[in-house]
PDB file of C-alpha atoms in Angstrom:
ATOM      1  CA  SER V1177     -19.375   4.821 -22.974  1.00  0.00           C
ATOM      2  CA  ALA V1178     -18.052   1.367 -22.226  1.00  0.00           C
ATOM      3  CA  VAL V1179     -20.281  -1.538 -21.270  1.00  0.00           C
ATOM      4  CA  ILE V1180     -18.687  -3.712 -18.629  1.00  0.00           C
ATOM      5  CA  SER V1181     -19.725  -7.235 -17.764  1.00  0.00           C
ATOM      6  CA  GLN V1182     -18.455  -8.468 -14.430  1.00  0.00           C
ATOM      7  CA  LYS V1183     -18.901 -12.073 -13.332  1.00  0.00           C
ATOM      8  CA  PRO V1184     -19.965 -13.434 -10.958  1.00  0.00           C
ATOM      9  CA  SER V1185     -22.254 -10.747  -9.598  1.00  0.00           C
ATOM     10  CA  ARG V1186     -22.119 -12.332  -6.165  1.00  0.00           C
ATOM     11  CA  ASP V1187     -20.755 -15.421  -4.475  1.00  0.00           C
ATOM     12  CA  ILE V1188     -20.495 -17.035  -1.082  1.00  0.00           C
ATOM     13  CA  CYS V1189     -17.207 -18.849  -0.575  1.00  0.00           C
ATOM     14  CA  GLN V1190     -15.592 -20.991   2.068  1.00  0.00           C
ATOM     15  CA  ARG V1191     -12.538 -19.640   3.835  1.00  0.00           C
ATOM     16  CA  GLY V1192      -9.270 -20.912   2.421  1.00  0.00           C
ATOM     17  CA  THR V1193     -10.588 -21.147  -1.114  1.00  0.00           C
ATOM     18  CA  SER V1194     -10.027 -18.815  -4.081  1.00  0.00           C
ATOM     19  CA  LEU V1195     -12.410 -16.963  -6.373  1.00  0.00           C
ATOM     20  CA  THR V1196     -11.674 -15.569  -9.804  1.00  0.00           C
ATOM     21  CA  ILE V1197     -13.665 -12.553 -10.956  1.00  0.00           C
ATOM     22  CA  GLN V1198     -13.937 -11.709 -14.628  1.00  0.00           C
ATOM     23  CA  CYS V1199     -14.258  -8.282 -16.247  1.00  0.00           C
ATOM     24  CA  GLN V1200     -15.207  -8.079 -19.924  1.00  0.00           C
ATOM     25  CA  VAL V1201     -15.506  -4.788 -21.808  1.00  0.00           C
ATOM     26  CA  ASP V1202     -17.363  -4.291 -25.080  1.00  0.00           C
ATOM     27  CA  SER V1203     -14.559  -2.184 -26.578  1.00  0.00           C
ATOM     28  CA  GLN V1204     -10.801  -1.873 -26.339  1.00  0.00           C
ATOM     29  CA  VAL V1205      -9.710   0.245 -23.410  1.00  0.00           C
ATOM     30  CA  THR V1206      -6.364   1.565 -22.354  1.00  0.00           C
ATOM     31  CA  MET V1207      -6.769   1.325 -18.622  1.00  0.00           C
ATOM     32  CA  MET V1208      -8.284  -1.331 -16.407  1.00  0.00           C
ATOM     33  CA  PHE V1209      -8.344  -1.184 -12.641  1.00  0.00           C
ATOM     34  CA  TRP V1210      -9.595  -3.300  -9.769  1.00  0.00           C
ATOM     35  CA  TYR V1211     -11.082  -1.715  -6.652  1.00  0.00           C
ATOM     36  CA  ARG V1212     -12.275  -3.124  -3.344  1.00  0.00           C
ATOM     37  CA  GLN V1213     -15.193  -1.705  -1.408  1.00  0.00           C
ATOM     38  CA  GLN V1214     -15.386  -3.131   2.081  1.00  0.00           C
ATOM     39  CA  PRO V1215     -18.773  -3.086   3.845  1.00  0.00           C
ATOM     40  CA  GLY V1216     -19.883   0.475   4.461  1.00  0.00           C
ATOM     41  CA  GLN V1217     -16.612   1.841   3.148  1.00  0.00           C
ATOM     42  CA  SER V1218     -15.338   3.740   0.152  1.00  0.00           C
ATOM     43  CA  LEU V1219     -13.451   2.315  -2.789  1.00  0.00           C
ATOM     44  CA  THR V1220      -9.785   1.434  -2.512  1.00  0.00           C
ATOM     45  CA  LEU V1221      -7.654   0.756  -5.545  1.00  0.00           C
ATOM     46  CA  ILE V1222      -6.114  -2.704  -5.525  1.00  0.00           C
ATOM     47  CA  ALA V1223      -4.111  -2.580  -8.727  1.00  0.00           C
ATOM     48  CA  THR V1224      -3.801  -1.460 -12.311  1.00  0.00           C
ATOM     49  CA  ALA V1225      -4.171  -4.348 -14.737  1.00  0.00           C
ATOM     50  CA  ASN V1226      -1.505  -4.043 -17.429  1.00  0.00           C
ATOM     51  CA  GLN V1227      -2.027  -5.739 -20.761  1.00  0.00           C
ATOM     52  CA  GLY V1228       0.585  -8.409 -21.351  1.00  0.00           C
ATOM     53  CA  SER V1229       2.579  -7.709 -18.194  1.00  0.00           C
ATOM     54  CA  GLU V1230       2.361  -7.915 -14.420  1.00  0.00           C
ATOM     55  CA  ALA V1231      -0.185  -5.750 -12.680  1.00  0.00           C
ATOM     56  CA  THR V1232       0.864  -2.690 -10.678  1.00  0.00           C
ATOM     57  CA  TYR V1233      -0.269  -3.078  -7.080  1.00  0.00           C
ATOM     58  CA  GLU V1234      -1.074  -0.353  -4.589  1.00  0.00           C
ATOM     59  CA  SER V1235       0.377  -0.247  -1.137  1.00  0.00           C
ATOM     60  CA  GLY V1236      -1.111  -2.955   1.034  1.00  0.00           C
ATOM     61  CA  PHE V1237      -2.001  -5.297  -1.804  1.00  0.00           C
ATOM     62  CA  VAL V1238       0.227  -8.101  -3.072  1.00  0.00           C
ATOM     63  CA  ILE V1239       0.245 -10.354  -6.083  1.00  0.00           C
ATOM     64  CA  ASP V1240       0.135 -13.575  -4.065  1.00  0.00           C
ATOM     65  CA  LYS V1241      -3.175 -12.553  -2.529  1.00  0.00           C
ATOM     66  CA  PHE V1242      -4.708 -10.814  -5.545  1.00  0.00           C
ATOM     67  CA  PRO V1243      -3.245 -12.206  -8.766  1.00  0.00           C
ATOM     68  CA  ILE V1244      -4.454 -10.309 -11.820  1.00  0.00           C
ATOM     69  CA  SER V1245      -4.363 -11.172 -15.481  1.00  0.00           C
ATOM     70  CA  ARG V1246      -5.021  -9.035 -18.521  1.00  0.00           C
ATOM     71  CA  PRO V1247      -4.400 -11.002 -21.698  1.00  0.00           C
ATOM     72  CA  ASN V1248      -5.863  -8.360 -24.048  1.00  0.00           C
ATOM     73  CA  LEU V1249      -7.429  -4.893 -24.159  1.00  0.00           C
ATOM     74  CA  THR V1250     -10.957  -6.026 -23.311  1.00  0.00           C
ATOM     75  CA  PHE V1251     -10.598  -8.635 -20.564  1.00  0.00           C
ATOM     76  CA  SER V1252      -9.124  -8.973 -17.096  1.00  0.00           C
ATOM     77  CA  THR V1253      -9.438 -11.272 -14.114  1.00  0.00           C
ATOM     78  CA  LEU V1254      -8.883 -10.743 -10.417  1.00  0.00           C
ATOM     79  CA  THR V1255      -8.386 -13.722  -8.130  1.00  0.00           C
ATOM     80  CA  VAL V1256      -8.920 -13.450  -4.403  1.00  0.00           C
ATOM     81  CA  SER V1257      -6.740 -16.195  -2.952  1.00  0.00           C
ATOM     82  CA  ASN V1258      -6.860 -18.116   0.308  1.00  0.00           C
ATOM     83  CA  MET V1259      -9.913 -16.164   1.374  1.00  0.00           C
ATOM     84  CA  SER V1260     -10.804 -15.173   4.908  1.00  0.00           C
ATOM     85  CA  PRO V1261     -13.916 -13.409   6.207  1.00  0.00           C
ATOM     86  CA  GLU V1262     -11.972 -10.128   6.037  1.00  0.00           C
ATOM     87  CA  ASP V1263     -12.021 -10.447   2.259  1.00  0.00           C
ATOM     88  CA  SER V1264     -15.797 -10.072   2.221  1.00  0.00           C
ATOM     89  CA  SER V1265     -16.253  -7.009   0.052  1.00  0.00           C
ATOM     90  CA  ILE V1266     -17.525  -5.732  -3.239  1.00  0.00           C
ATOM     91  CA  TYR V1267     -14.869  -5.955  -5.947  1.00  0.00           C
ATOM     92  CA  LEU V1268     -15.264  -3.559  -8.868  1.00  0.00           C
ATOM     93  CA  CYS V1269     -13.650  -3.426 -12.250  1.00  0.00           C
ATOM     94  CA  SER V1270     -13.058   0.017 -13.764  1.00  0.00           C
ATOM     95  CA  VAL V1271     -12.021   0.857 -17.308  1.00  0.00           C
ATOM     96  CA  GLY V1272     -11.191   3.906 -19.354  1.00  0.00           C
ATOM     97  CA  THR V1273      -9.146   5.368 -22.148  1.00  0.00           C
ATOM     98  CA  VAL V1274      -6.803   8.332 -22.202  1.00  0.00           C
ATOM     99  CA  ASN V1275      -9.590  10.777 -22.932  1.00  0.00           C
ATOM    100  CA  THR V1276     -12.583   9.346 -21.108  1.00  0.00           C
ATOM    101  CA  GLU V1277     -13.709   9.147 -17.553  1.00  0.00           C
ATOM    102  CA  ALA V1278     -13.595   5.869 -15.663  1.00  0.00           C
ATOM    103  CA  PHE V1279     -16.494   3.463 -16.113  1.00  0.00           C
ATOM    104  CA  PHE V1280     -17.377   0.888 -13.514  1.00  0.00           C
ATOM    105  CA  GLY V1281     -18.803  -2.584 -13.616  1.00  0.00           C
ATOM    106  CA  GLN V1282     -21.697  -3.613 -11.409  1.00  0.00           C
ATOM    107  CA  GLY V1283     -19.316  -5.217  -8.968  1.00  0.00           C
ATOM    108  CA  THR V1284     -18.930  -8.667  -7.449  1.00  0.00           C
ATOM    109  CA  ARG V1285     -20.327  -9.026  -3.962  1.00  0.00           C
ATOM    110  CA  LEU V1286     -18.193 -11.590  -2.150  1.00  0.00           C
ATOM    111  CA  THR V1287     -19.059 -13.143   1.177  1.00  0.00           C
ATOM    112  CA  VAL V1288     -16.536 -15.444   2.831  1.00  0.00           C
ATOM    113  CA  VAL V1289     -17.845 -17.808   5.480  1.00  0.00           C
TER     114      VAL V1289
ATOM    115  CA  ALA I 731      -0.200  12.963  -2.891  1.00  0.00           C
ATOM    116  CA  GLN I 732      -3.805  13.551  -3.762  1.00  0.00           C
ATOM    117  CA  SER I 733      -6.582  13.062  -1.244  1.00  0.00           C
ATOM    118  CA  VAL I 734     -10.288  13.747  -0.881  1.00  0.00           C
ATOM    119  CA  THR I 735     -12.322  14.587   2.194  1.00  0.00           C
ATOM    120  CA  GLN I 736     -16.087  14.386   2.225  1.00  0.00           C
ATOM    121  CA  LEU I 737     -17.672  16.168   5.156  1.00  0.00           C
ATOM    122  CA  GLY I 738     -20.670  14.325   6.514  1.00  0.00           C
ATOM    123  CA  SER I 739     -21.033  10.598   6.073  1.00  0.00           C
ATOM    124  CA  HIS I 740     -24.834  10.954   6.191  1.00  0.00           C
ATOM    125  CA  VAL I 741     -26.981  13.789   4.910  1.00  0.00           C
ATOM    126  CA  SER I 742     -30.742  13.858   5.223  1.00  0.00           C
ATOM    127  CA  VAL I 743     -33.009  16.276   3.361  1.00  0.00           C
ATOM    128  CA  SER I 744     -36.682  16.637   2.666  1.00  0.00           C
ATOM    129  CA  GLU I 745     -38.052  16.108  -0.798  1.00  0.00           C
ATOM    130  CA  GLY I 746     -37.848  19.415  -2.667  1.00  0.00           C
ATOM    131  CA  ALA I 747     -35.090  20.806  -0.450  1.00  0.00           C
ATOM    132  CA  LEU I 748     -31.612  21.831  -1.498  1.00  0.00           C
ATOM    133  CA  VAL I 749     -28.998  19.101  -1.605  1.00  0.00           C
ATOM    134  CA  LEU I 750     -25.445  20.073  -0.638  1.00  0.00           C
ATOM    135  CA  LEU I 751     -22.730  17.440  -0.398  1.00  0.00           C
ATOM    136  CA  ARG I 752     -19.294  18.688   0.539  1.00  0.00           C
ATOM    137  CA  CYS I 753     -15.967  17.664  -0.926  1.00  0.00           C
ATOM    138  CA  ASN I 754     -12.519  19.089  -0.327  1.00  0.00           C
ATOM    139  CA  TYR I 755      -9.423  17.898  -2.111  1.00  0.00           C
ATOM    140  CA  SER I 756      -5.715  18.036  -1.649  1.00  0.00           C
ATOM    141  CA  SER I 757      -3.510  18.206  -4.693  1.00  0.00           C
ATOM    142  CA  SER I 758      -0.197  19.822  -5.491  1.00  0.00           C
ATOM    143  CA  VAL I 759      -1.266  20.567  -9.042  1.00  0.00           C
ATOM    144  CA  PRO I 760      -4.627  21.328 -10.702  1.00  0.00           C
ATOM    145  CA  PRO I 761      -6.639  18.164 -10.338  1.00  0.00           C
ATOM    146  CA  TYR I 762      -9.377  16.458 -12.245  1.00  0.00           C
ATOM    147  CA  LEU I 763     -12.359  15.978  -9.930  1.00  0.00           C
ATOM    148  CA  PHE I 764     -15.360  13.702 -10.178  1.00  0.00           C
ATOM    149  CA  TRP I 765     -18.633  12.938  -8.455  1.00  0.00           C
ATOM    150  CA  TYR I 766     -20.002   9.413  -8.717  1.00  0.00           C
ATOM    151  CA  VAL I 767     -23.283   8.015  -7.426  1.00  0.00           C
ATOM    152  CA  GLN I 768     -23.869   4.454  -6.261  1.00  0.00           C
ATOM    153  CA  TYR I 769     -27.382   3.098  -5.932  1.00  0.00           C
ATOM    154  CA  PRO I 770     -27.939   0.028  -3.750  1.00  0.00           C
ATOM    155  CA  ASN I 771     -26.419  -3.127  -5.185  1.00  0.00           C
ATOM    156  CA  GLN I 772     -25.114  -1.317  -8.233  1.00  0.00           C
ATOM    157  CA  GLY I 773     -21.817  -0.047  -9.583  1.00  0.00           C
ATOM    158  CA  LEU I 774     -20.788   3.589  -9.808  1.00  0.00           C
ATOM    159  CA  GLN I 775     -22.262   6.073 -12.236  1.00  0.00           C
ATOM    160  CA  LEU I 776     -20.561   9.327 -13.151  1.00  0.00           C
ATOM    161  CA  LEU I 777     -22.578  12.407 -12.210  1.00  0.00           C
ATOM    162  CA  LEU I 778     -20.147  15.055 -13.406  1.00  0.00           C
ATOM    163  CA  LYS I 779     -16.485  15.910 -13.805  1.00  0.00           C
ATOM    164  CA  TYR I 780     -14.196  18.916 -13.617  1.00  0.00           C
ATOM    165  CA  THR I 781     -11.285  18.929 -16.025  1.00  0.00           C
ATOM    166  CA  SER I 782      -9.935  22.486 -15.796  1.00  0.00           C
ATOM    167  CA  ALA I 783     -12.488  24.065 -18.100  1.00  0.00           C
ATOM    168  CA  ALA I 784     -15.527  25.862 -16.669  1.00  0.00           C
ATOM    169  CA  THR I 785     -15.510  25.992 -12.883  1.00  0.00           C
ATOM    170  CA  LEU I 786     -19.259  25.403 -12.666  1.00  0.00           C
ATOM    171  CA  VAL I 787     -19.973  21.940 -13.940  1.00  0.00           C
ATOM    172  CA  LYS I 788     -23.417  20.615 -14.739  1.00  0.00           C
ATOM    173  CA  GLY I 789     -24.095  16.922 -14.584  1.00  0.00           C
ATOM    174  CA  ILE I 790     -26.904  14.461 -14.938  1.00  0.00           C
ATOM    175  CA  ASN I 791     -30.126  14.358 -12.927  1.00  0.00           C
ATOM    176  CA  GLY I 792     -29.989  18.100 -12.166  1.00  0.00           C
ATOM    177  CA  PHE I 793     -26.761  17.999 -10.168  1.00  0.00           C
ATOM    178  CA  GLU I 794     -23.992  20.549 -10.476  1.00  0.00           C
ATOM    179  CA  ALA I 795     -20.709  21.291  -8.739  1.00  0.00           C
ATOM    180  CA  GLU I 796     -18.449  24.294  -8.514  1.00  0.00           C
ATOM    181  CA  PHE I 797     -14.673  24.056  -8.469  1.00  0.00           C
ATOM    182  CA  LYS I 798     -13.213  26.629  -6.053  1.00  0.00           C
ATOM    183  CA  LYS I 799      -9.444  26.599  -6.118  1.00  0.00           C
ATOM    184  CA  SER I 800      -9.093  29.079  -3.252  1.00  0.00           C
ATOM    185  CA  GLU I 801     -11.138  26.799  -1.022  1.00  0.00           C
ATOM    186  CA  THR I 802      -9.880  23.525  -2.552  1.00  0.00           C
ATOM    187  CA  SER I 803     -13.513  22.483  -2.755  1.00  0.00           C
ATOM    188  CA  PHE I 804     -15.808  20.776  -5.230  1.00  0.00           C
ATOM    189  CA  HIS I 805     -19.195  20.677  -3.518  1.00  0.00           C
ATOM    190  CA  LEU I 806     -22.135  18.940  -5.173  1.00  0.00           C
ATOM    191  CA  THR I 807     -25.543  20.619  -5.217  1.00  0.00           C
ATOM    192  CA  LYS I 808     -29.043  20.069  -6.491  1.00  0.00           C
ATOM    193  CA  PRO I 809     -31.738  22.721  -6.048  1.00  0.00           C
ATOM    194  CA  SER I 810     -34.585  20.340  -5.314  1.00  0.00           C
ATOM    195  CA  ALA I 811     -34.152  16.815  -3.960  1.00  0.00           C
ATOM    196  CA  HIS I 812     -36.162  13.929  -5.320  1.00  0.00           C
ATOM    197  CA  MET I 813     -36.830  10.644  -3.611  1.00  0.00           C
ATOM    198  CA  SER I 814     -34.867   8.881  -6.346  1.00  0.00           C
ATOM    199  CA  ASP I 815     -31.728  10.822  -5.335  1.00  0.00           C
ATOM    200  CA  ALA I 816     -31.312   8.653  -2.252  1.00  0.00           C
ATOM    201  CA  ALA I 817     -27.982   6.904  -2.771  1.00  0.00           C
ATOM    202  CA  GLU I 818     -24.302   6.954  -1.836  1.00  0.00           C
ATOM    203  CA  TYR I 819     -22.254   9.769  -3.379  1.00  0.00           C
ATOM    204  CA  PHE I 820     -18.502   9.650  -3.839  1.00  0.00           C
ATOM    205  CA  CYS I 821     -16.150  12.498  -4.633  1.00  0.00           C
ATOM    206  CA  ALA I 822     -12.930  11.446  -6.365  1.00  0.00           C
ATOM    207  CA  VAL I 823      -9.700  12.985  -7.583  1.00  0.00           C
ATOM    208  CA  SER I 824      -7.515  11.606 -10.320  1.00  0.00           C
ATOM    209  CA  ASP I 825      -4.113  10.174  -9.603  1.00  0.00           C
ATOM    210  CA  PRO I 826      -1.933  11.384 -11.161  1.00  0.00           C
ATOM    211  CA  PRO I 827      -3.548  14.773 -11.623  1.00  0.00           C
ATOM    212  CA  GLY I 828      -4.927  15.479 -15.030  1.00  0.00           C
ATOM    213  CA  GLY I 829      -5.790  11.893 -15.691  1.00  0.00           C
ATOM    214  CA  TYR I 830      -9.213  10.437 -16.133  1.00  0.00           C
ATOM    215  CA  ASN I 831      -9.009   6.937 -14.947  1.00  0.00           C
ATOM    216  CA  LYS I 832      -7.051   6.095 -11.799  1.00  0.00           C
ATOM    217  CA  LEU I 833      -9.045   7.569  -8.940  1.00  0.00           C
ATOM    218  CA  ILE I 834      -8.742   8.289  -5.248  1.00  0.00           C
ATOM    219  CA  PHE I 835     -12.131   8.304  -3.572  1.00  0.00           C
ATOM    220  CA  GLY I 836     -13.506  10.095  -0.575  1.00  0.00           C
ATOM    221  CA  ALA I 837     -15.255   8.167   2.155  1.00  0.00           C
ATOM    222  CA  GLY I 838     -18.655   8.754   0.630  1.00  0.00           C
ATOM    223  CA  THR I 839     -21.840  10.506   1.748  1.00  0.00           C
ATOM    224  CA  ARG I 840     -25.094   8.641   2.074  1.00  0.00           C
ATOM    225  CA  LEU I 841     -27.999  10.867   1.054  1.00  0.00           C
ATOM    226  CA  ALA I 842     -31.434  10.167   2.489  1.00  0.00           C
ATOM    227  CA  VAL I 843     -34.488  11.970   1.120  1.00  0.00           C
ATOM    228  CA  HIS I 844     -37.626  12.131   3.227  1.00  0.00           C
ATOM    229  CA  PRO I 845     -41.153  12.861   2.006  1.00  0.00           C
TER     230      PRO I 845
END
């Protein structure tokens, strides 16, 4: 299994600012994804982080709001830009390879005030 | 397009009672199906997965699920609930089908276990 380190684990941010969340994996993985879990809700896929190229965003999510980087096979970042209280959620990194199930980080609990 | 429906956002059982959490899926082709558990303030942990092999799948912590194609269901069961089973449970289907990683989640079922 993959060990995922997600930082920060939680943060309280002012509206209008940006927060960058890091996801570090202890081994090379093929796939990396970012999910959002709004309070009391299920998980919604934001985007697939592609190594060396632009991320693939799901409907309703745009690069200007959620820029993603993935410089190599073990690391990715998600930035939540120009935050509003509606962005208060748990953001989770998920990784996997072609033949394994998806593994999840502990999540970043974001509160925007 | 794939989708997952979990019937019952909250389920409450007594300790030692049967746990049954319901999941129905929609997929045009044979799917891969998963059950994940989320404990408070933690990430998701895989309980079990169906990947077109045996229809009865056994997972961790005494949980199992049965894939029923005719009913498009993948219900999660445990014969005897334990207090430590209290958590949020998510059913998920892979997108595209037959893949392991990119998932579509159901709304989740919060399981409460009473003494």
